[in-house]
Coordinates of N, CA and C in Angstrom, one line a residue:
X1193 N 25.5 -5.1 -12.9 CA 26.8 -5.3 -13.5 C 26.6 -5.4 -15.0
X1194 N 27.6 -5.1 -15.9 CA 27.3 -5.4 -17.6 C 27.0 -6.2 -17.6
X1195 N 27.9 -7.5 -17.0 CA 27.3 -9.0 -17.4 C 26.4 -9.5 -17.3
X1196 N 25.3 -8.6 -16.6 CA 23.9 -9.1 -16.5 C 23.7 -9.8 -14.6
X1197 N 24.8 -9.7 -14.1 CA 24.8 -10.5 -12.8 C 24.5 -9.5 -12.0
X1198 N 23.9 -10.0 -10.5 CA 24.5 -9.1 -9.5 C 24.3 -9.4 -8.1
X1199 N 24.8 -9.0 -7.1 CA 25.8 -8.9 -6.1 C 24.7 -8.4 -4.7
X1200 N 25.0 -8.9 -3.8 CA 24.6 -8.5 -2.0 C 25.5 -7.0 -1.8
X1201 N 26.1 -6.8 -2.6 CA 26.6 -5.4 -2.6 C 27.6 -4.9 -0.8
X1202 N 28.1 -6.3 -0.5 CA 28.6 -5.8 1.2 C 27.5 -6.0 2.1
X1203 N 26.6 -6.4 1.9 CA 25.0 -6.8 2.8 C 24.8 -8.3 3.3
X1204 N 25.5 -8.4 3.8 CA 25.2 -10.1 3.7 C 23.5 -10.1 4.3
X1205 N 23.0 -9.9 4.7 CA 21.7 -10.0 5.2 C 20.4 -10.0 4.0
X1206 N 21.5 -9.7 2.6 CA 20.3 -9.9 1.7 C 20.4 -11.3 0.8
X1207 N 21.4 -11.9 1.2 CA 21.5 -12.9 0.5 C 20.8 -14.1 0.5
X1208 N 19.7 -14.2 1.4 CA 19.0 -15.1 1.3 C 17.7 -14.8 0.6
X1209 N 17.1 -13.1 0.6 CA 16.0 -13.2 -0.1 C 16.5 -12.9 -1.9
X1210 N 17.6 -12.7 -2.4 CA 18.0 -12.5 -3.7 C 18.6 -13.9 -4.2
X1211 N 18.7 -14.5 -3.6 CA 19.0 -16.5 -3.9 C 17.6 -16.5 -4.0
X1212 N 16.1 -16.3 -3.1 CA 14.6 -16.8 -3.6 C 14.5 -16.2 -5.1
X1213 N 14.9 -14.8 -4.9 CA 14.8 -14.3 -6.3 C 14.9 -15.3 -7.6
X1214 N 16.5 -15.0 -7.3 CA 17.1 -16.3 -8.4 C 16.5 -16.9 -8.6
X1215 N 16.1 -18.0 -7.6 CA 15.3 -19.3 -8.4 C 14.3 -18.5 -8.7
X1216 N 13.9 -17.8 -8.4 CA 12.4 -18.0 -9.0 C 12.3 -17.8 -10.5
X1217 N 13.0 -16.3 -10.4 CA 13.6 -16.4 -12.4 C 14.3 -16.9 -13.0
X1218 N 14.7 -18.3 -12.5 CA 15.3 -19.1 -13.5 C 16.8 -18.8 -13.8
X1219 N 17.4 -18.3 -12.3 CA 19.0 -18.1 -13.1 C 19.7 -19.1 -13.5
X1220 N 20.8 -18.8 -14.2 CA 21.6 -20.3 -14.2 C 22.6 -20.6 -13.2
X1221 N 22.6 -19.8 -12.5 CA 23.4 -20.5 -11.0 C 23.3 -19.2 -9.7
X1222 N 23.8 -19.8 -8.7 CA 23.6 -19.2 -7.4 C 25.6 -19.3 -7.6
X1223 N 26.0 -18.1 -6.7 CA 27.5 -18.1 -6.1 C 27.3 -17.6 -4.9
X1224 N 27.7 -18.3 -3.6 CA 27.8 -17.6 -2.5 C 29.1 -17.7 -1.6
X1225 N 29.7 -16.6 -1.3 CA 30.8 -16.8 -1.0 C 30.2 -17.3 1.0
X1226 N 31.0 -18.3 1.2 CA 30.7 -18.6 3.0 C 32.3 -18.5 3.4
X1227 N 32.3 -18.4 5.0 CA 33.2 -18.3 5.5 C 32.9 -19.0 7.2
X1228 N 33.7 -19.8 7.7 CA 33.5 -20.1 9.4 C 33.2 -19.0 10.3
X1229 N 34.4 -17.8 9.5 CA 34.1 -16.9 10.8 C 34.1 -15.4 10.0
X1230 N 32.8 -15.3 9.0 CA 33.0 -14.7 7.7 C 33.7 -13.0 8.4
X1231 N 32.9 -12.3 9.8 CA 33.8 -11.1 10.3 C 35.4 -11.2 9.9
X1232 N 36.1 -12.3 10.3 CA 37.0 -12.4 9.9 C 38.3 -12.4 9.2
X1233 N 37.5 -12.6 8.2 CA 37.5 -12.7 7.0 C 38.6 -11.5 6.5
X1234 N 39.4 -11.9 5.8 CA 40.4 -11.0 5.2 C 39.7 -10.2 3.7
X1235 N 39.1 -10.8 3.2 CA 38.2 -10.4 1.9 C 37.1 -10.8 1.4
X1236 N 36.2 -9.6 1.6 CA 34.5 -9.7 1.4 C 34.0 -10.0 2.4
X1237 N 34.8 -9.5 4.0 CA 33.6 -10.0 4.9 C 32.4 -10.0 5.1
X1238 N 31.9 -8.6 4.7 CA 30.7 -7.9 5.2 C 30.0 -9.0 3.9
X1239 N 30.5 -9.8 2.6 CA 29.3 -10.3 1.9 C 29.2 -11.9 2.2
X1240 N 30.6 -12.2 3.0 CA 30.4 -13.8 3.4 C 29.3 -13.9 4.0
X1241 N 28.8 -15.4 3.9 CA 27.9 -15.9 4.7 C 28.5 -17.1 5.7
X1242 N 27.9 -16.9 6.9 CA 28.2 -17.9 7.6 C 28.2 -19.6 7.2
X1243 N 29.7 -20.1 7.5 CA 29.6 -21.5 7.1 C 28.1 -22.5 8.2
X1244 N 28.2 -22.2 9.0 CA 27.2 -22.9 10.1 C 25.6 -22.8 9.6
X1245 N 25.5 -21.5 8.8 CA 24.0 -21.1 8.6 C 23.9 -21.7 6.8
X1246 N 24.9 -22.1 6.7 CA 24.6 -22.4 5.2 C 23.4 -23.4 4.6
X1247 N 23.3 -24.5 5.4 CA 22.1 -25.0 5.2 C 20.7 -24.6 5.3
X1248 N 20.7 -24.1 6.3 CA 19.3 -23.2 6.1 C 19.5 -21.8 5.4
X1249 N 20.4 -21.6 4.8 CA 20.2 -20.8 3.7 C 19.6 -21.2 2.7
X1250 N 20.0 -22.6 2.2 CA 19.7 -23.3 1.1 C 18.1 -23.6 1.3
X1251 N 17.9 -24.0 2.9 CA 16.6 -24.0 3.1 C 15.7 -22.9 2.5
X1252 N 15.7 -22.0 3.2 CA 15.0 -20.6 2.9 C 15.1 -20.2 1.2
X1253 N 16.4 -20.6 0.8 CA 16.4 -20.0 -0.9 C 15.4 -21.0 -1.5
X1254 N 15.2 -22.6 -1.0 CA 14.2 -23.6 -1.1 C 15.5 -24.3 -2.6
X1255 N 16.2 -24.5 -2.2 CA 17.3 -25.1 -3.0 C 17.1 -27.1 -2.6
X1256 N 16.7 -27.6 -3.3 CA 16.4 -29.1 -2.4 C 18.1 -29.8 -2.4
X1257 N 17.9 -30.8 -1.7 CA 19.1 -31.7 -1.1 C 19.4 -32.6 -2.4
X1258 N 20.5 -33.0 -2.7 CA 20.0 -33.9 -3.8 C 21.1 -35.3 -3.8
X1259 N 22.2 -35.4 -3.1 CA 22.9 -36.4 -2.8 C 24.6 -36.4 -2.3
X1260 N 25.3 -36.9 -2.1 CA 26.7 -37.4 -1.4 C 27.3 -36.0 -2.2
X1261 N 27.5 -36.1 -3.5 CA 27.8 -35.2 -4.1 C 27.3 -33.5 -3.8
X1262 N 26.0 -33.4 -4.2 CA 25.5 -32.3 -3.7 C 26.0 -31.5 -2.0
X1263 N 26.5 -32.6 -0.8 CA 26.7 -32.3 0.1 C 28.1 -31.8 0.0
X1264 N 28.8 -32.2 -0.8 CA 30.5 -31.9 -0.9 C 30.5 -30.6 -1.8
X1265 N 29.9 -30.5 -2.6 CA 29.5 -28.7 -3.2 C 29.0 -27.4 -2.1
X1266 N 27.8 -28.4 -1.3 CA 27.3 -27.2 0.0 C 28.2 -26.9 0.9
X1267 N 30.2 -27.6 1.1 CA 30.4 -27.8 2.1 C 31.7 -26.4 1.5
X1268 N 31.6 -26.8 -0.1 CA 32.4 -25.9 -0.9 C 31.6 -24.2 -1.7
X1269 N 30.9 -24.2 -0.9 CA 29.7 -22.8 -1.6 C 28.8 -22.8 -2.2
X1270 N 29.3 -24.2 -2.9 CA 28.2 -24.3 -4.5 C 26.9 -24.7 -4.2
X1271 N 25.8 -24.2 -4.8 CA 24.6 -24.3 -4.8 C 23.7 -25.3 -6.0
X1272 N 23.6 -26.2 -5.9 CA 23.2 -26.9 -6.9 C 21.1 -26.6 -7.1
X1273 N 21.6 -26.4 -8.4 CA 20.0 -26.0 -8.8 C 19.1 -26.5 -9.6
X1274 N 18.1 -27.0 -9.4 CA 16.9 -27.7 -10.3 C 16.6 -27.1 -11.6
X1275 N 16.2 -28.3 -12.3 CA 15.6 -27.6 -13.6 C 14.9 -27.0 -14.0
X1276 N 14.7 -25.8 -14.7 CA 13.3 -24.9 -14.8 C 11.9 -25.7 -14.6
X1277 N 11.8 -26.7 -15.0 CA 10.6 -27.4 -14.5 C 10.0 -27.1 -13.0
X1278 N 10.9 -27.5 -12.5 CA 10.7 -27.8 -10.6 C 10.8 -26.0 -10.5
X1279 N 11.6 -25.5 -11.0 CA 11.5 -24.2 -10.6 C 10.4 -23.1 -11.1
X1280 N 9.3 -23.6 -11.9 CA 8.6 -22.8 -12.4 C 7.3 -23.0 -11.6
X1281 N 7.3 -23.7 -10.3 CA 6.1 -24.3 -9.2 C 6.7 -23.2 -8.8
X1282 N 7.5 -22.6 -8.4 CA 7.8 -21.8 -7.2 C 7.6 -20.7 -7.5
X1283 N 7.4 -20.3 -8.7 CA 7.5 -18.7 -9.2 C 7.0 -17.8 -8.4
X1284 N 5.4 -18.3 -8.5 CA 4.7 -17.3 -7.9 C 4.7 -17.0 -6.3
X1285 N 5.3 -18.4 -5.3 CA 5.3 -18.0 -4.1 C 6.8 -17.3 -3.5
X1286 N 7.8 -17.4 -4.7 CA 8.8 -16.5 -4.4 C 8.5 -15.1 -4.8
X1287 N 8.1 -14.9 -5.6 CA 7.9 -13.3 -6.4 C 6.7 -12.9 -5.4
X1288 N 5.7 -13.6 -4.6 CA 5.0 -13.0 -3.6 C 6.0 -12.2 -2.0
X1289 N 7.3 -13.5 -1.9 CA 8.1 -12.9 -1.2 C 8.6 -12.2 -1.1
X1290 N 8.9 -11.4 -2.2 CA 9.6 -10.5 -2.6 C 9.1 -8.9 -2.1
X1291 N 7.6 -8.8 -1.8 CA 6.6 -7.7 -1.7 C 7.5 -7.5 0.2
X1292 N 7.0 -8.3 0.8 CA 7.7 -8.2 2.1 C 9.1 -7.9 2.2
X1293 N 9.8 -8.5 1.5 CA 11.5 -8.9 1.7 C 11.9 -7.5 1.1
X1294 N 11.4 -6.9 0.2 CA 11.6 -5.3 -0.4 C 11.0 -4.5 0.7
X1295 N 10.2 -4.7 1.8 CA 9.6 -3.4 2.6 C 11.2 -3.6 3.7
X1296 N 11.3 -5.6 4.0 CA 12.5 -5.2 5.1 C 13.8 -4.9 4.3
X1297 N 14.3 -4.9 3.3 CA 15.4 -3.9 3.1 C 15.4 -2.7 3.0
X1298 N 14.4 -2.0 2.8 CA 14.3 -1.0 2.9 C 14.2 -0.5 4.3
X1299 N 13.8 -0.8 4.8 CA 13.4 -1.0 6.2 C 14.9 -0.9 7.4
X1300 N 15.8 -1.7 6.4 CA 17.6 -2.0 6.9 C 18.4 -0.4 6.7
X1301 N 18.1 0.0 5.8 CA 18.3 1.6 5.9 C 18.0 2.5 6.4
X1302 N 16.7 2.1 7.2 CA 16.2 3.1 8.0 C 16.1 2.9 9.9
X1303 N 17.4 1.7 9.9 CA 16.7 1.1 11.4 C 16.8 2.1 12.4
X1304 N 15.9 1.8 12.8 CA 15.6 2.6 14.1 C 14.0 3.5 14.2
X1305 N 14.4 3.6 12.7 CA 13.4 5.1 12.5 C 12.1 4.7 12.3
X1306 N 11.2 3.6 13.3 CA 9.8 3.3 13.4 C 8.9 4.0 12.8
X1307 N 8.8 5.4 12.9 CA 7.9 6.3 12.6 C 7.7 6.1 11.3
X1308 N 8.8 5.5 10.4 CA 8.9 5.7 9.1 C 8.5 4.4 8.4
X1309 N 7.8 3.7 9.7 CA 7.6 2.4 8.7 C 5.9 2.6 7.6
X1310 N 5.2 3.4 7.9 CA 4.2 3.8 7.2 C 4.9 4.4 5.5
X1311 N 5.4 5.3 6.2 CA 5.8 5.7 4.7 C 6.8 5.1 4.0
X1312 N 7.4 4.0 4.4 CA 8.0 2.8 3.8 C 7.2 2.1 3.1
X1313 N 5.8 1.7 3.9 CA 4.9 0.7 3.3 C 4.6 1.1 2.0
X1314 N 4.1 2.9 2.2 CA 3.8 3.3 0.6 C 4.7 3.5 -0.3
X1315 N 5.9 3.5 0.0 CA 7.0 3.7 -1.0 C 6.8 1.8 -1.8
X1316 N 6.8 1.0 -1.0 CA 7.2 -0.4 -1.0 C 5.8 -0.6 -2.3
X1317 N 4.8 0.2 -2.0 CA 3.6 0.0 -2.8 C 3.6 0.3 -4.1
X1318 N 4.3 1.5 -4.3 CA 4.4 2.3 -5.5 C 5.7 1.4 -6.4
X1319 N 6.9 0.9 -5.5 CA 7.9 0.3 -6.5 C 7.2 -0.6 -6.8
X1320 N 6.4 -1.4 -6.5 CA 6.3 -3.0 -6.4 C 4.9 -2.3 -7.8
X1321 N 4.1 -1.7 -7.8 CA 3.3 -1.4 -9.4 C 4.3 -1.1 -10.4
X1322 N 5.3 -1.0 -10.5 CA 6.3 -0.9 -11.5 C 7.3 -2.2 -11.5
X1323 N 7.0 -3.1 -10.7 CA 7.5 -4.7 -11.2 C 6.8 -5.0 -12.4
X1324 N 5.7 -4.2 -13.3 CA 5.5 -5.6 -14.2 C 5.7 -4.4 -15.5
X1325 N 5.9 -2.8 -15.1 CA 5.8 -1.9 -16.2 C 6.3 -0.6 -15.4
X1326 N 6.9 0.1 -16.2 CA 7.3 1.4 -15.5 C 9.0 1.2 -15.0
X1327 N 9.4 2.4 -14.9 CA 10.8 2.2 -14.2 C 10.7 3.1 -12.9
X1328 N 11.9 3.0 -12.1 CA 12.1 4.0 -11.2 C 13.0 5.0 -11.2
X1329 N 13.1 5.8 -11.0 CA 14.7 7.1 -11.3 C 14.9 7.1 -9.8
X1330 N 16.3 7.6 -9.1 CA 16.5 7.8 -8.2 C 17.2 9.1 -8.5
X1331 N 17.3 10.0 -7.9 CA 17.8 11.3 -8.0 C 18.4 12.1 -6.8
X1332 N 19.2 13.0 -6.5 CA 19.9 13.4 -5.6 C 20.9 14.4 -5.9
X1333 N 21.6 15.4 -5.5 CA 22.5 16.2 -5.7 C 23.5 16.0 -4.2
X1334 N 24.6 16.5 -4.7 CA 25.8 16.9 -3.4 C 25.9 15.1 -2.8
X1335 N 26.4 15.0 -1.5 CA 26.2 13.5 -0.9 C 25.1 13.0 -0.7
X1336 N 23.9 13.3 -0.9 CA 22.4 12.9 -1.0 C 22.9 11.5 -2.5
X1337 N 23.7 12.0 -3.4 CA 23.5 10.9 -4.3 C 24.0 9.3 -4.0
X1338 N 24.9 9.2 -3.0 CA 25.2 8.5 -2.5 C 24.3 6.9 -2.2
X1339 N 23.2 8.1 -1.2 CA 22.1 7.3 -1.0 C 20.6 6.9 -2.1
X1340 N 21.2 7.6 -3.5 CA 20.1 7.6 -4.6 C 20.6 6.5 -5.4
X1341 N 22.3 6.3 -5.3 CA 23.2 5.5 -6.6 C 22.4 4.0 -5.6
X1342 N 22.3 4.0 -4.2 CA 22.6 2.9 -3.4 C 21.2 2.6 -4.0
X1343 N 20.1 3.4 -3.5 CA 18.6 2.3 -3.3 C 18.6 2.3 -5.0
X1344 N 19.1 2.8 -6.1 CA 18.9 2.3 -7.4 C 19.4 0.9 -7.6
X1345 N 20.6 0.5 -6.8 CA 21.0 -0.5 -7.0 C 20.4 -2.0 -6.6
X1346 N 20.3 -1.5 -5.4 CA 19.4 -2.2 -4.3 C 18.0 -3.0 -5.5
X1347 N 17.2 -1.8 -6.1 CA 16.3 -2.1 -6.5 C 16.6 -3.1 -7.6
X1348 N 17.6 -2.8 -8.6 CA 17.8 -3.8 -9.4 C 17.8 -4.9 -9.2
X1349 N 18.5 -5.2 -8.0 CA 18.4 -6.8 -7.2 C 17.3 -7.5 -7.0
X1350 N 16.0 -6.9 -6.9 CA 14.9 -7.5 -6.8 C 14.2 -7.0 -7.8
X1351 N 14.5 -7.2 -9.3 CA 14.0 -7.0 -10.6 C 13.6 -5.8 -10.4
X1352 N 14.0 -4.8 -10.6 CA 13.3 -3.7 -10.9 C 13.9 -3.0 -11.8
X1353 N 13.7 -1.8 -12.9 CA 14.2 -1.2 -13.9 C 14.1 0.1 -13.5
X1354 N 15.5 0.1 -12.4 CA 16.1 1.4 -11.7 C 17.0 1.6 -12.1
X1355 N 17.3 3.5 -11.9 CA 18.5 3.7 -13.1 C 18.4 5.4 -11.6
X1356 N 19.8 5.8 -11.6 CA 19.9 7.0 -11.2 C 20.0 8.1 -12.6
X1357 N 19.4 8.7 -11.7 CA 19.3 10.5 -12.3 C 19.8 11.6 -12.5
X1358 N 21.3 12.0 -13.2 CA 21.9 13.1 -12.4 C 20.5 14.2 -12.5
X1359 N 20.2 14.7 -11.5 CA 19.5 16.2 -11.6 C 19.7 17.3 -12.3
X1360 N 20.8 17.6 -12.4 CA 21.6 18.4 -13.6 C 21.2 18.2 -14.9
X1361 N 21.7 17.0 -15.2 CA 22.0 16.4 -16.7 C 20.1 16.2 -16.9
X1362 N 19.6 15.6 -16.0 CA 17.8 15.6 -16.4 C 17.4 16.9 -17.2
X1363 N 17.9 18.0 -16.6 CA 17.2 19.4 -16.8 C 17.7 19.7 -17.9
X1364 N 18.9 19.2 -19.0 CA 19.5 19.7 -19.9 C 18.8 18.0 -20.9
X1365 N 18.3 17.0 -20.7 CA 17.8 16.2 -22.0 C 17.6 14.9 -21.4
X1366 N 18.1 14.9 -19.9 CA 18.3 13.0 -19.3 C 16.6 13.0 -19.2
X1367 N 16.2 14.2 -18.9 CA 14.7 13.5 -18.2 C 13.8 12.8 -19.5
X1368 N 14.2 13.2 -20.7 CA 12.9 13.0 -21.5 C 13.2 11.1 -21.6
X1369 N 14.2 10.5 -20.7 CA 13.9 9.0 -20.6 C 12.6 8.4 -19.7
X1370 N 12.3 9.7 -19.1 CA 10.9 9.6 -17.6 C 9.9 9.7 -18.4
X1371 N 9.2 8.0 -18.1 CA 7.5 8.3 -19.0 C 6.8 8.4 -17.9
X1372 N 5.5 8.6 -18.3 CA 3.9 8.6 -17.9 C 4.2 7.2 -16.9
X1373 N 3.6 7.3 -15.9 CA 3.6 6.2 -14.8 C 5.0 6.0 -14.2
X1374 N 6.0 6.3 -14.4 CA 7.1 6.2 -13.9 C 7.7 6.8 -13.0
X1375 N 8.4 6.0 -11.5 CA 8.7 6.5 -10.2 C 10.2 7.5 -10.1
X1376 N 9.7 8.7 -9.8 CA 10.7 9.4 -9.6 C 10.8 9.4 -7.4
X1377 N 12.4 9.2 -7.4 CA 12.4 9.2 -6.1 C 13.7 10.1 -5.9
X1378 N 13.3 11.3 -5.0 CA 14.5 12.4 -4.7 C 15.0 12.3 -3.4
X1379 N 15.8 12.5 -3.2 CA 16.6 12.7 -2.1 C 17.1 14.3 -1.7
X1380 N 17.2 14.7 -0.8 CA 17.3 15.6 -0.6 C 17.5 16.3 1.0
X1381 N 19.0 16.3 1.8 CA 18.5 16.7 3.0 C 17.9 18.0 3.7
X1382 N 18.0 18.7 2.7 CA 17.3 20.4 3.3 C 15.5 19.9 2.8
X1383 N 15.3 19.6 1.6 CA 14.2 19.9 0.9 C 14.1 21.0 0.1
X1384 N 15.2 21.6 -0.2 CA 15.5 23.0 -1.0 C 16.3 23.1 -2.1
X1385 N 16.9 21.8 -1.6 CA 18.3 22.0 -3.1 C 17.7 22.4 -4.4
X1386 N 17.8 23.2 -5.0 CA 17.6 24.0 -6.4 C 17.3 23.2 -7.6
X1387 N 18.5 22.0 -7.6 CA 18.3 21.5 -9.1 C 17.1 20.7 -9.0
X1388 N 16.8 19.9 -7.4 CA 16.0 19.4 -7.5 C 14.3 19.9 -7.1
X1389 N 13.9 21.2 -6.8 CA 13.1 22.1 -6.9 C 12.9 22.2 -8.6
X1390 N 13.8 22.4 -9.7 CA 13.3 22.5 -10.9 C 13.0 21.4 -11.4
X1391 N 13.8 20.2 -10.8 CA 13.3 19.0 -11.3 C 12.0 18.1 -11.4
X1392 N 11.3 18.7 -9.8 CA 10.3 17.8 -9.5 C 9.0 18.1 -10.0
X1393 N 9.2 19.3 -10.8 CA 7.5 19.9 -11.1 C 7.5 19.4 -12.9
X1394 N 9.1 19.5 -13.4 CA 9.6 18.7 -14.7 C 9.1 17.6 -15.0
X1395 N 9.3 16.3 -14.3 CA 8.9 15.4 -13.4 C 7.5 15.3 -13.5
X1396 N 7.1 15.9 -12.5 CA 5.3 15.8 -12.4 C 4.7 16.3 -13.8
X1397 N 5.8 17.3 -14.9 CA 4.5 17.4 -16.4 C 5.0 16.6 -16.8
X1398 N 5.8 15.4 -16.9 CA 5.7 14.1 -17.8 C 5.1 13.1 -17.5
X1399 N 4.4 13.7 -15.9 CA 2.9 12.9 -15.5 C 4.0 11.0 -14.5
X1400 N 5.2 11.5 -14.2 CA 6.1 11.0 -13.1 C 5.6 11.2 -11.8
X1401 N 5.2 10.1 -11.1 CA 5.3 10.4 -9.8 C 6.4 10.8 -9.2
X1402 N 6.1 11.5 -8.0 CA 7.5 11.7 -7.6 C 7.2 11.7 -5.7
X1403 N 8.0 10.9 -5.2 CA 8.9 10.6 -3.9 C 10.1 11.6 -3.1
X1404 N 9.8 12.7 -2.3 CA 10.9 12.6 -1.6 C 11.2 12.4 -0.8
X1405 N 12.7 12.9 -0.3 CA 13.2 11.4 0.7 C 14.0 12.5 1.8
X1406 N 13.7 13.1 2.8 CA 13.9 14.3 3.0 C 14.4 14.9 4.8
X1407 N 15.2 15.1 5.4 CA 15.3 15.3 6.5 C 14.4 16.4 7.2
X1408 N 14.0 16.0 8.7 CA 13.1 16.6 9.0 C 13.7 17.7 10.0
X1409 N 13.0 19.0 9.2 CA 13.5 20.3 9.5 C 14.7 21.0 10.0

């Protein structure tokens, strides 16, 4: 978002490892919308979180208890947060979390499809060397971008410096934003689409890796 914030995007299932996030880098607050019977829900169901599971949310995000008051905020959404002090013990064992919790969202997009957890692992390998340098491009033409705008987004939620691609617009001056070490990831359901045939060898001479993402035959 401009404001610098961002969102479970309709996923409620990610909201507990992007609250570890948070703390770990220090945000200035957690919002979590709960609901009793969040399906229910007349608005934002798919991002409520269960009222019953809310405490072991806070558990898992490692949010500590802190008094009478603090209990009347958890009962109201609010998440009460420690001072960067206490939060700078935890950096490193949340940002280790994060290596796993990025293979299972990714993982959430592909359920079913076992076969593919190998080449999830190495995708999961390649974003995670561009957590401390490097960006990712997502790319895609026709409804393929759909699924390029989504995992760009996705990525940003777990710090990453993802940005979509038009394919088009690359070939006419977007690409010269793609440096040296930097993850290109295509989408594509034939493996043929055109713009992205000229794009990926473009790509590979600015010395970009590149990922595609590709239906089989």
């Amino acid at each position: 978002r401009e404001d610098g914030s961002v969102s479970a995007g309709g996923m409620r299932e990610l909201v507990p490892w992007m609250g570890r996030l948070g703390t770990a880098f220090d945000v200035d607050g957690l919002f979590v919308e709960v609901h009793d019977d969040p399906d229910a829900s007349k608005c934002d169901a798919a991002t409520q979180w269960p009222l019953s599971r809310f405490s072991a949310l806070l558990d898992t995000i490692g949010v500590p208890r802190k008094s009478a008051s603090h209990e009347q905020q958890e009962r109201s959404g609010a998440a009460w947060l420690p001072p960067p002090a206490w939060q700078a013990g935890r950096v490193s064992k949340a940002c280790t979390a994060v290596e796993q919790q990025l293979g299972e969202a990714l993982a959430l997009q592909l359920e079913g499809a076992t076969q593919l957890r190998p080449a999830i692992d190495s995708l999961c390998a390649d974003l995670l060397e561009r957590r401390q340098s490097g960006a990712v491009y997502c790319s895609a033409v026709g409804k393929s971008q759909a699924s390029a705008m989504h995992l760009s987004a996705l990525l940003k939620s777990v710090g990453l410096r993802a940005h979509f691609l038009d394919a088009t617009n690359a070939m006419h001056g977007d690409l010269g934003a793609v440096k040296p070490g930097d993850l290109l990831i295509v989408f594509s359901k034939s493996g043929e689409t055109s713009e992205l045939l000229q794009l990926v060898p473009a790509a590979q001479a600015a010395r970009c890796r590149v990922v595609g993402v590709v239906c089989e035959g």
